[in-house]
CSV table of C-alpha atoms and ligand atoms in Angstrom, one decimal:
chain,number,residue,atom,x,y,z
A,1,UNK,CA,-4.6,-24.3,-1.2
A,2,UNK,CA,-5.5,-20.6,-1.1
A,3,UNK,CA,-3.3,-17.6,-2.0
A,4,UNK,CA,-2.9,-16.5,1.7
A,5,UNK,CA,-1.4,-18.7,4.4
A,6,UNK,CA,-4.0,-17.7,7.0
A,7,UNK,CA,-7.0,-19.2,5.1
A,8,UNK,CA,-8.3,-22.7,5.6
A,9,UNK,CA,-11.5,-24.8,5.4
A,10,UNK,CA,-13.1,-26.0,8.7
A,11,UNK,CA,-15.1,-29.2,9.5
A,12,UNK,CA,-18.3,-27.6,8.2
A,13,UNK,CA,-16.6,-26.9,4.8
A,14,UNK,CA,-16.5,-23.1,5.6
A,15,UNK,CA,-13.7,-20.8,4.7
A,16,UNK,CA,-11.8,-19.6,7.8
A,17,UNK,CA,-9.5,-16.6,8.2
A,18,UNK,CA,-7.1,-16.5,11.1
A,19,UNK,CA,-9.1,-19.2,12.7
A,20,UNK,CA,-12.5,-17.5,12.4
A,21,UNK,CA,-15.4,-18.9,10.4
A,22,UNK,CA,-16.2,-16.5,7.5
A,23,UNK,CA,-19.8,-17.6,7.2
A,24,UNK,CA,-20.3,-16.8,10.9
A,25,UNK,CA,-18.6,-13.4,10.5
A,26,UNK,CA,-20.9,-12.6,7.6
A,27,UNK,CA,-23.9,-13.5,9.7
A,28,UNK,CA,-22.7,-11.6,12.7
A,29,UNK,CA,-21.6,-8.4,11.0
A,30,UNK,CA,-23.5,-8.4,7.7
A,31,UNK,CA,-22.1,-8.0,4.2
A,32,UNK,CA,-20.3,-6.6,2.4
A,33,UNK,CA,-17.6,-6.9,5.0
A,34,UNK,CA,-13.8,-6.4,5.0
A,35,UNK,CA,-12.1,-8.9,7.3
A,36,UNK,CA,-8.4,-8.6,8.2
A,37,UNK,CA,-6.3,-11.0,10.1
A,38,UNK,CA,-4.4,-9.0,12.7
A,39,UNK,CA,-1.9,-11.8,13.3
A,40,UNK,CA,-0.9,-11.9,9.6
A,41,UNK,CA,-0.6,-8.1,9.5
A,42,UNK,CA,1.8,-8.4,12.5
A,43,UNK,CA,3.7,-11.3,11.0
A,44,UNK,CA,4.2,-9.3,7.7
A,45,UNK,CA,5.3,-6.2,9.6
A,46,UNK,CA,7.8,-8.2,11.6
A,47,UNK,CA,9.2,-9.9,8.5
A,48,UNK,CA,9.9,-6.6,6.9
A,49,UNK,CA,11.2,-5.0,10.1
A,50,UNK,CA,13.5,-7.9,11.0
A,51,UNK,CA,14.9,-8.5,7.5
A,52,UNK,CA,15.7,-4.8,7.2
A,53,UNK,CA,17.4,-4.7,10.6
A,54,UNK,CA,19.3,-7.9,9.8
A,55,UNK,CA,20.5,-7.2,6.3
A,56,UNK,CA,21.4,-3.5,6.8
A,57,UNK,CA,23.2,-4.2,10.1
A,58,UNK,CA,20.8,-2.3,12.3
A,59,UNK,CA,20.4,0.6,9.8
A,60,UNK,CA,17.4,-0.6,7.9
A,61,UNK,CA,13.9,0.9,8.6
A,62,UNK,CA,10.4,0.1,7.5
A,63,UNK,CA,7.7,2.7,6.9
A,64,UNK,CA,4.3,1.1,6.2
A,65,UNK,CA,2.6,2.9,3.4
A,66,UNK,CA,-0.7,3.8,5.0
A,67,UNK,CA,-2.5,4.5,1.7
A,68,UNK,CA,-2.8,0.7,1.3
A,69,UNK,CA,-5.0,0.5,4.4
A,70,UNK,CA,-5.3,2.7,7.3
A,71,UNK,CA,-7.5,3.5,10.2
A,72,UNK,CA,-6.9,4.3,13.9
A,73,UNK,CA,-6.5,0.6,14.9
A,74,UNK,CA,-4.1,-0.1,12.0
A,75,UNK,CA,-1.9,2.8,13.1
A,76,UNK,CA,-1.9,1.3,16.6
A,77,UNK,CA,-0.9,-2.1,15.3
A,78,UNK,CA,1.9,-0.7,13.1
A,79,UNK,CA,3.2,1.4,16.0
A,80,UNK,CA,3.1,-1.5,18.4
A,81,UNK,CA,5.4,-3.5,16.0
A,82,UNK,CA,8.0,-0.7,15.9
A,83,UNK,CA,7.3,0.1,12.3
A,84,UNK,CA,7.0,3.7,11.0
A,85,UNK,CA,4.4,5.1,8.6
A,86,UNK,CA,4.2,6.8,5.3
A,87,UNK,CA,1.4,9.3,5.0
A,88,UNK,CA,0.3,11.1,1.8
A,89,UNK,CA,-2.3,13.6,2.9
A,90,UNK,CA,-3.4,15.7,5.9
A,91,UNK,CA,-6.1,13.0,6.4
A,92,UNK,CA,-3.6,10.2,6.8
A,93,UNK,CA,-1.5,12.4,9.1
A,94,UNK,CA,-4.5,13.3,11.2
A,95,UNK,CA,-5.4,9.6,11.5
A,96,UNK,CA,-1.9,8.8,12.8
A,97,UNK,CA,-2.0,11.8,15.2
A,98,UNK,CA,-5.3,10.7,16.6
A,99,UNK,CA,-4.0,7.1,17.0
A,100,UNK,CA,-1.1,8.4,19.1
A,101,UNK,CA,1.4,7.3,16.4
A,102,UNK,CA,5.0,8.4,17.2
A,103,UNK,CA,5.1,11.2,14.5
A,104,UNK,CA,8.9,11.2,14.3
A,105,UNK,CA,8.5,7.8,12.7
A,106,UNK,CA,6.3,9.2,9.9
A,107,UNK,CA,7.4,10.2,6.4
A,108,UNK,CA,5.1,12.7,4.5
A,109,UNK,CA,4.7,12.0,0.8
A,110,UNK,CA,2.7,13.5,-2.1
A,111,UNK,CA,3.3,15.0,-5.5
A,112,UNK,CA,1.2,18.1,-4.7
A,113,UNK,CA,1.1,18.9,-1.1
A,114,UNK,CA,-0.8,22.0,-0.1
A,115,UNK,CA,0.5,24.7,2.2
A,116,UNK,CA,-2.0,23.6,4.8
A,117,UNK,CA,-0.6,20.0,4.6
A,118,UNK,CA,3.0,21.1,4.8
A,119,UNK,CA,2.3,23.4,7.8
A,120,UNK,CA,0.4,20.6,9.6
A,121,UNK,CA,3.2,18.1,8.9
A,122,UNK,CA,5.7,20.4,10.6
A,123,UNK,CA,3.4,21.2,13.4
A,124,UNK,CA,2.8,17.6,14.3
A,125,UNK,CA,6.6,16.9,14.0
A,126,UNK,CA,6.8,14.3,11.2
A,127,UNK,CA,10.2,12.6,10.9
A,128,UNK,CA,10.8,13.8,7.3
A,129,UNK,CA,9.0,15.2,4.4
A,130,UNK,CA,9.6,13.7,1.0
A,131,UNK,CA,9.8,16.7,-1.3
A,132,UNK,CA,8.5,16.1,-4.9
A,133,UNK,CA,9.3,19.3,-6.8
A,134,UNK,CA,11.0,22.7,-6.6
A,135,UNK,CA,7.8,24.7,-6.0
A,136,UNK,CA,7.2,22.5,-3.0
A,137,UNK,CA,10.8,23.0,-1.8
A,138,UNK,CA,10.4,26.8,-2.0
A,139,UNK,CA,7.0,26.8,-0.3
A,140,UNK,CA,8.3,24.5,2.4
A,141,UNK,CA,11.3,26.7,3.0
A,142,UNK,CA,9.0,29.6,3.5
A,143,UNK,CA,6.5,27.8,5.8
A,144,UNK,CA,9.3,26.3,7.9
A,145,UNK,CA,10.8,29.8,8.3
A,146,UNK,CA,7.5,31.2,9.5
A,147,UNK,CA,7.2,28.3,12.0
A,148,UNK,CA,10.8,28.7,13.0
A,149,UNK,CA,11.4,25.1,12.1
A,150,UNK,CA,13.9,23.1,10.1
A,151,UNK,CA,12.3,19.9,8.9
A,152,UNK,CA,14.2,16.9,7.6
A,153,UNK,CA,13.6,16.4,3.9
A,154,UNK,CA,14.2,13.7,1.3
A,155,UNK,CA,14.0,14.2,-2.4
A,156,UNK,CA,11.8,12.0,-4.5
A,157,UNK,CA,13.8,11.0,-7.6
A,158,UNK,CA,12.6,9.3,-10.8
A,159,UNK,CA,15.5,6.8,-11.3
A,160,UNK,CA,14.4,5.9,-14.8
A,161,UNK,CA,13.7,2.3,-14.1
A,162,UNK,CA,11.1,0.2,-15.9
A,163,UNK,CA,9.6,-2.2,-13.4
A,164,UNK,CA,7.5,-4.3,-15.8
A,165,UNK,CA,4.2,-3.7,-14.2
A,166,UNK,CA,0.9,-2.1,-15.1
A,167,UNK,CA,1.5,1.3,-16.5
A,168,UNK,CA,-0.8,3.1,-14.1
A,169,UNK,CA,1.2,1.8,-11.2
A,170,UNK,CA,4.6,2.4,-12.8
A,171,UNK,CA,6.2,5.4,-11.3
A,172,UNK,CA,10.0,5.4,-11.8
A,173,UNK,CA,10.2,6.4,-15.4
A,174,UNK,CA,10.9,9.9,-16.7
A,175,UNK,CA,7.3,10.5,-17.9
A,176,UNK,CA,5.8,10.4,-14.5
A,177,UNK,CA,4.1,13.0,-12.3
A,178,UNK,CA,6.2,12.0,-9.3
A,179,UNK,CA,9.5,13.4,-8.4
A,180,UNK,CA,12.6,14.9,-9.9
A,181,UNK,CA,14.1,13.6,-13.1
A,182,UNK,CA,17.6,12.2,-13.0
A,183,UNK,CA,18.6,12.2,-16.7
A,184,UNK,CA,18.0,15.9,-17.2
A,185,UNK,CA,20.0,17.1,-14.3
A,186,UNK,CA,16.9,18.3,-12.6
A,187,UNK,CA,17.5,16.2,-9.5
A,188,UNK,CA,21.1,17.4,-9.1
A,189,UNK,CA,20.1,21.1,-9.5
A,190,UNK,CA,17.4,20.7,-6.9
A,191,UNK,CA,19.9,19.2,-4.4
A,192,UNK,CA,22.1,22.2,-4.9
A,193,UNK,CA,19.2,24.5,-4.2
A,194,UNK,CA,18.2,22.5,-1.1
A,195,UNK,CA,21.7,22.8,0.3
A,196,UNK,CA,21.4,26.6,0.1
A,197,UNK,CA,18.1,26.6,2.0
A,198,UNK,CA,18.3,27.6,5.7
A,199,UNK,CA,15.1,26.0,6.9
A,200,UNK,CA,15.2,22.5,5.6
A,201,UNK,CA,17.7,19.8,6.1
A,202,UNK,CA,18.3,17.4,3.2
A,203,UNK,CA,18.9,14.0,4.7
A,204,UNK,CA,17.9,11.6,2.0
A,205,UNK,CA,17.0,10.5,-1.5
A,206,UNK,CA,13.9,8.5,-2.2
A,207,UNK,CA,12.6,6.5,-5.1
A,208,UNK,CA,9.6,4.3,-5.6
A,209,UNK,CA,9.6,2.4,-8.9
A,210,UNK,CA,6.1,1.0,-9.0
A,211,UNK,CA,3.8,-1.5,-7.4
A,212,UNK,CA,3.1,-5.3,-7.5
A,213,UNK,CA,6.6,-5.9,-8.7
A,214,UNK,CA,7.8,-9.6,-8.6
A,215,UNK,CA,11.4,-9.2,-9.8
A,216,UNK,CA,14.3,-8.2,-7.6
A,217,UNK,CA,16.4,-6.8,-10.5
A,218,UNK,CA,14.5,-3.4,-10.9
A,219,UNK,CA,15.0,-2.8,-7.2
A,220,UNK,CA,18.7,-3.5,-7.5
A,221,UNK,CA,19.0,-1.3,-10.5
A,222,UNK,CA,17.2,1.5,-8.7
A,223,UNK,CA,19.5,1.2,-5.7
A,224,UNK,CA,22.6,1.5,-7.9
A,225,UNK,CA,21.3,4.6,-9.7
A,226,UNK,CA,20.4,6.3,-6.5
A,227,UNK,CA,23.8,5.6,-4.9
A,228,UNK,CA,25.5,6.9,-8.0
A,229,UNK,CA,23.6,10.1,-7.5
A,230,UNK,CA,24.6,10.2,-3.9
A,231,UNK,CA,28.2,9.8,-4.9
A,232,UNK,CA,28.0,12.6,-7.5
A,233,UNK,CA,26.5,14.9,-4.8
A,234,UNK,CA,29.4,13.9,-2.4
A,235,UNK,CA,32.1,14.4,-5.0
A,236,UNK,CA,30.8,17.6,-6.6
A,237,UNK,CA,29.1,19.3,-3.7
A,238,UNK,CA,31.0,17.9,-0.8
A,239,UNK,CA,27.7,16.8,0.9
A,240,UNK,CA,27.0,13.3,2.1
A,241,UNK,CA,23.4,12.2,2.1
A,242,UNK,CA,22.7,10.0,5.1
A,243,UNK,CA,19.5,8.2,4.1
A,244,UNK,CA,18.4,6.2,1.1
A,245,UNK,CA,14.7,5.4,0.7
A,246,UNK,CA,13.9,2.6,-1.8
A,247,UNK,CA,10.1,2.9,-1.6
A,248,UNK,CA,7.6,0.1,-1.7
A,249,UNK,CA,6.1,-2.0,-4.5
A,250,UNK,CA,6.7,-5.6,-3.4
A,251,UNK,CA,4.4,-7.9,-5.2
A,252,UNK,CA,2.0,-10.3,-3.6
A,253,UNK,CA,0.2,-13.5,-4.6
A,254,UNK,CA,-3.3,-12.6,-5.9
A,255,UNK,CA,-3.5,-15.8,-7.9
A,256,UNK,CA,-1.9,-19.1,-7.3
A,257,UNK,CA,0.4,-18.7,-10.3
A,258,UNK,CA,1.8,-15.5,-8.9
A,259,UNK,CA,5.3,-16.1,-7.5
A,260,UNK,CA,6.7,-13.0,-5.8
A,261,UNK,CA,10.2,-13.3,-4.3
A,262,UNK,CA,10.0,-13.6,-0.5
A,263,UNK,CA,10.9,-10.3,1.1
A,264,UNK,CA,13.9,-11.9,2.9
A,265,UNK,CA,15.4,-12.7,-0.4
A,266,UNK,CA,14.8,-9.2,-1.7
A,267,UNK,CA,16.4,-7.7,1.4
A,268,UNK,CA,19.4,-10.0,1.2
A,269,UNK,CA,20.0,-9.3,-2.5
A,270,UNK,CA,19.4,-5.5,-2.5
A,271,UNK,CA,21.4,-5.0,0.7
A,272,UNK,CA,24.3,-6.8,-0.9
A,273,UNK,CA,24.1,-4.4,-3.9
A,274,UNK,CA,23.9,-1.4,-1.6
A,275,UNK,CA,26.9,-2.4,0.4
A,276,UNK,CA,29.0,-3.3,-2.6
A,277,UNK,CA,28.1,-0.1,-4.4
A,278,UNK,CA,28.8,2.1,-1.2
A,279,UNK,CA,32.2,0.6,-0.9
A,280,UNK,CA,33.0,1.0,-4.7
A,281,UNK,CA,31.8,4.6,-4.6
A,282,UNK,CA,33.5,5.5,-1.2
A,283,UNK,CA,30.2,6.3,0.5
A,284,UNK,CA,29.3,5.7,4.1
A,285,UNK,CA,26.4,3.1,4.3
A,286,UNK,CA,23.3,5.3,4.6
A,287,UNK,CA,20.2,4.5,6.7
A,288,UNK,CA,18.0,2.5,4.3
A,289,UNK,CA,14.2,2.8,4.3
A,290,UNK,CA,11.6,0.9,2.6
A,291,UNK,CA,7.9,1.6,2.3
A,292,UNK,CA,5.8,-1.6,1.8
A,293,UNK,CA,2.0,-1.2,1.7
A,294,UNK,CA,0.4,-3.9,-0.3
A,295,UNK,CA,2.7,-6.7,0.9
A,296,UNK,CA,1.7,-6.0,4.5
A,297,UNK,CA,-2.0,-5.4,4.2
A,298,UNK,CA,-3.3,-7.2,1.1
A,299,UNK,CA,-2.6,-10.9,2.0
A,300,UNK,CA,-4.2,-10.3,5.4
A,301,UNK,CA,-7.6,-9.2,4.2
A,302,UNK,CA,-10.6,-10.7,2.4
A,303,UNK,CA,-14.0,-9.2,1.5
A,304,UNK,CA,-17.2,-11.1,2.2
A,305,UNK,CA,-20.3,-10.5,0.0
A,306,UNK,CA,-23.7,-12.1,-0.2
A,307,UNK,CA,-24.5,-13.6,-3.6
A,308,UNK,CA,-27.8,-12.3,-5.2
A,309,UNK,CA,-28.8,-12.6,-8.8
A,310,UNK,CA,-27.3,-15.3,-11.1
A,311,UNK,CA,-27.6,-14.8,-14.9
A,312,UNK,CA,-26.6,-17.5,-17.3
A,313,UNK,CA,-26.3,-16.2,-20.8
A,314,UNK,CA,-26.0,-19.4,-22.9
A,315,UNK,CA,-22.8,-19.6,-24.9
A,316,UNK,CA,-21.6,-16.3,-23.5
A,317,UNK,CA,-21.0,-16.2,-19.8
A,318,UNK,CA,-22.6,-16.5,-16.3
A,319,UNK,CA,-22.9,-13.5,-14.1
A,320,UNK,CA,-22.9,-13.9,-10.4
A,321,UNK,CA,-23.8,-10.6,-8.7
A,322,UNK,CA,-22.9,-9.6,-5.2
A,323,UNK,CA,-24.0,-6.9,-2.8
A,324,UNK,CA,-21.0,-4.7,-3.2
A,325,UNK,CA,-18.6,-4.0,-6.1
A,326,UNK,CA,-16.6,-1.1,-7.4
A,327,UNK,CA,-17.6,1.1,-4.5
A,328,UNK,CA,-15.8,-1.2,-2.0
A,329,UNK,CA,-13.3,-2.7,-4.5
A,330,UNK,CA,-12.4,-0.4,-7.4
A,331,UNK,CA,-9.3,-2.3,-8.4
A,332,UNK,CA,-10.9,-4.2,-11.2
A,333,UNK,CA,-12.4,-1.1,-12.9
A,334,UNK,CA,-9.1,0.7,-12.4
A,335,UNK,CA,-6.5,-1.9,-13.4
A,336,UNK,CA,-8.4,-5.1,-14.4
A,337,UNK,CA,-6.8,-6.6,-11.3
A,338,UNK,CA,-7.2,-10.3,-10.7
A,339,UNK,CA,-8.3,-12.1,-7.6
A,340,UNK,CA,-9.1,-15.6,-6.3
A,341,UNK,CA,-12.7,-16.0,-5.1
A,342,UNK,CA,-14.3,-18.8,-3.0
A,343,UNK,CA,-17.9,-19.5,-2.1
A,344,UNK,CA,-17.2,-19.4,1.7
A,345,UNK,CA,-20.0,-21.8,2.7
A,346,UNK,CA,-18.9,-24.3,0.0
A,347,UNK,CA,-15.1,-23.8,0.4
A,348,UNK,CA,-14.5,-27.5,0.6
A,349,UNK,CA,-16.1,-28.2,-2.8
A,350,UNK,CA,-14.5,-28.2,-6.2
A,351,UNK,CA,-14.5,-24.9,-8.1
A,352,UNK,CA,-16.6,-26.5,-10.9
A,353,UNK,CA,-17.5,-23.5,-13.0
A,354,UNK,CA,-16.1,-20.2,-14.4
A,355,UNK,CA,-18.1,-17.1,-13.9
A,356,UNK,CA,-18.0,-13.3,-14.1
A,357,UNK,CA,-18.5,-11.8,-10.6
A,358,UNK,CA,-20.4,-8.5,-10.9
A,359,UNK,CA,-21.0,-5.8,-8.5
A,360,UNK,CA,-24.3,-3.9,-7.9
A,361,UNK,CA,-23.2,-0.5,-9.2
A,362,UNK,CA,-24.5,1.2,-12.4
A,363,UNK,CA,-21.5,0.6,-14.5
A,364,UNK,CA,-21.0,-2.4,-16.9
A,365,UNK,CA,-17.3,-2.4,-15.9
A,366,UNK,CA,-18.3,-2.9,-12.2
A,367,UNK,CA,-16.9,-6.4,-11.9
A,368,UNK,CA,-14.8,-8.2,-9.3
A,369,UNK,CA,-13.4,-10.4,-12.1
A,370,UNK,CA,-14.1,-12.3,-15.2
A,371,UNK,CA,-13.7,-16.0,-16.0
A,372,UNK,CA,-13.1,-16.8,-12.3
A,373,UNK,CA,-13.1,-20.4,-11.2
A,374,UNK,CA,-15.8,-20.8,-8.5
A,375,UNK,CA,-17.9,-23.3,-6.7
A,376,UNK,CA,-21.5,-23.3,-8.0
A,377,UNK,CA,-22.8,-20.0,-6.5
A,378,UNK,CA,-26.4,-19.5,-5.7
A,379,UNK,CA,-28.4,-16.7,-4.2
A,380,UNK,CA,-27.8,-16.4,-0.4
A,381,UNK,CA,-24.3,-17.9,-0.6
A,382,UNK,CA,-21.4,-16.0,1.0
A,383,UNK,CA,-18.7,-15.1,-1.5
A,384,UNK,CA,-15.1,-14.4,-0.3
A,385,UNK,CA,-12.7,-12.5,-2.5
A,386,UNK,CA,-9.2,-13.1,-1.3
A,387,UNK,CA,-6.2,-10.8,-0.7
A,388,UNK,CA,-8.3,-7.6,-0.7
A,389,UNK,CA,-6.6,-6.1,2.4
A,390,UNK,CA,-4.8,-3.3,0.4
A,391,UNK,CA,-6.3,-0.7,-1.9
A,392,UNK,CA,-9.9,-1.8,-1.3
A,393,UNK,CA,-11.1,-0.1,1.9
A,394,UNK,CA,-8.7,2.8,1.3
A,395,UNK,CA,-9.9,3.3,-2.3
A,396,UNK,CA,-13.6,2.8,-1.5
A,397,UNK,CA,-16.3,5.3,-2.4
A,398,UNK,CA,-19.9,6.0,-1.8
A,399,UNK,CA,-20.8,5.6,-5.5
A,400,UNK,CA,-24.5,5.0,-5.9
A,401,UNK,CA,-24.7,6.0,-2.3
A,402,UNK,CA,-23.6,2.6,-1.2
A,403,UNK,CA,-22.5,2.5,2.5
A,404,UNK,CA,-18.9,1.7,3.1
A,405,UNK,CA,-18.6,-1.7,4.7
A,406,UNK,CA,-17.3,-2.3,8.2
A,407,UNK,CA,-13.8,-3.5,8.8
A,408,UNK,CA,-13.4,-6.4,11.2
A,409,UNK,CA,-10.1,-7.6,12.6
A,410,UNK,CA,-9.8,-11.3,13.6
A,411,UNK,CA,-7.1,-12.5,15.9
A,412,UNK,CA,-6.8,-16.2,16.7
A,413,UNK,CA,-10.4,-16.9,16.2
A,414,UNK,CA,-11.8,-13.7,18.0
A,415,UNK,CA,-13.2,-10.8,16.0
A,416,UNK,CA,-13.8,-7.1,16.6
A,417,UNK,CA,-15.0,-4.2,14.6
A,418,UNK,CA,-12.2,-1.6,13.9
A,419,UNK,CA,-14.2,0.5,11.4
A,420,UNK,CA,-18.0,0.7,11.7
A,421,UNK,CA,-20.2,0.2,8.6
A,422,UNK,CA,-21.5,3.6,7.4
A,423,UNK,CA,-25.1,4.2,8.4
A,424,UNK,CA,-27.7,5.8,6.1
A,425,UNK,CA,-27.4,8.9,8.2
A,426,UNK,CA,-23.6,9.0,7.6
A,427,UNK,CA,-24.4,9.2,3.9
A,428,UNK,CA,-26.3,12.4,4.3
A,429,UNK,CA,-24.4,13.8,7.2
A,430,UNK,CA,-22.6,16.4,5.1
A,431,UNK,CA,-25.6,17.3,2.9
A,432,UNK,CA,-27.1,20.7,3.6
B,501,PLP,C1,2.2,3.5,-3.1
B,501,PLP,C2,3.5,3.8,-2.5
B,501,PLP,C3,4.1,2.9,-1.7
B,501,PLP,C4,3.5,1.5,-1.3
B,501,PLP,O1,3.5,0.8,-2.5
B,501,PLP,P1,3.0,-0.8,-2.3
B,501,PLP,O2,3.0,-1.3,-3.7
B,501,PLP,O3,1.7,-0.8,-1.7
B,501,PLP,O4,4.1,-1.4,-1.5
B,501,PLP,C5,5.3,3.2,-1.1
B,501,PLP,N1,5.9,4.4,-1.3
B,501,PLP,C6,5.4,5.3,-2.2
B,501,PLP,C7,6.0,6.6,-2.4
B,501,PLP,C8,4.2,5.1,-2.8
B,501,PLP,O5,3.6,5.9,-3.6
């Protein structure tokens, strides 16, 4: 009935998530409120972990992309499921350190890491650093020498794959700010340079071809291209790369008509390509990493709002305004992303009208969505926007000095706060 498997309607006609009544959660914790189902997060983590282990014969590893959603408790949950982490800034690394995350299971990403970030990553002992460009390689070599360290590195490669997704979240093509280009020989030359470095150890090649991808073909194509580069390195430089990182980007169901391939099918098909290609090219099967973010966090989360003003503009549209907006969910204003929404206290009723759901920020583009089917929403109703567990809290801002909402985890009907709502004093805490 709903886009996520953990949502249902209870006897009172209220939407439930992970067995908890969303209308009760809104009353107890206030709105706007992010609610995440811990059990579904864990189920998703295990699905990825187990399929990678199975299809890559014990050599498949998952690093959860923390940028989708992270906080101390999320790091603890990820660690407890035996899944690693991808971090992209000193802030994400610091969060993992403070959560007691096993740092050797962390990969450090970013297209423009600062010296401070590189130094910190080495000091806290990350498992590997994914190097994006030559200037970073040279700075890292210097910093590692100063620290008398030899970090493992991977190279981020642009494999030249078009993943049929929104252009702002397409990253594998040559005109991208991320990584080394393949076609121009830039990637190969960089590998040569890395092999002459004394203070870094090149262990892997990485690619990430985009996000919210439904098809398996682009992933298969990327795997082939990457393995061909590994073969070229082996044949021409006599060096065998031991890890292949295929990135994230697995699509999820935001709308009922979305039909992403189940991850198990992805793992089965891509691993078959990897194995066949390795044997054709005479390569030893590498360790294979993937980095799902959205597919783990998004389906597990919803956002609850209280409905305020309703404006019917005859012959044009009806606006239903809520007590949050682009400050807690900037995905519409960034990508015109689509969501399913439900009036949580009328979840058993028909979605009888189509409305534009608007936020409370001072931007006309501050919408949750347009032309959304919805139950008749009135002031005081609780609105649930579904599948908001990724790239909502993590992309939230204090625009208009709105306070960031709390994040609540539910687990089999029980709930607990994992991130407090910002207070008014939090808003001015750095002001001088
Ligand atoms: C964003 C990103 C991911 C995660 O992408 P999802 O679409 O959330 O799965 C993984 N790896 C890299 C390098 C990324 O930039």
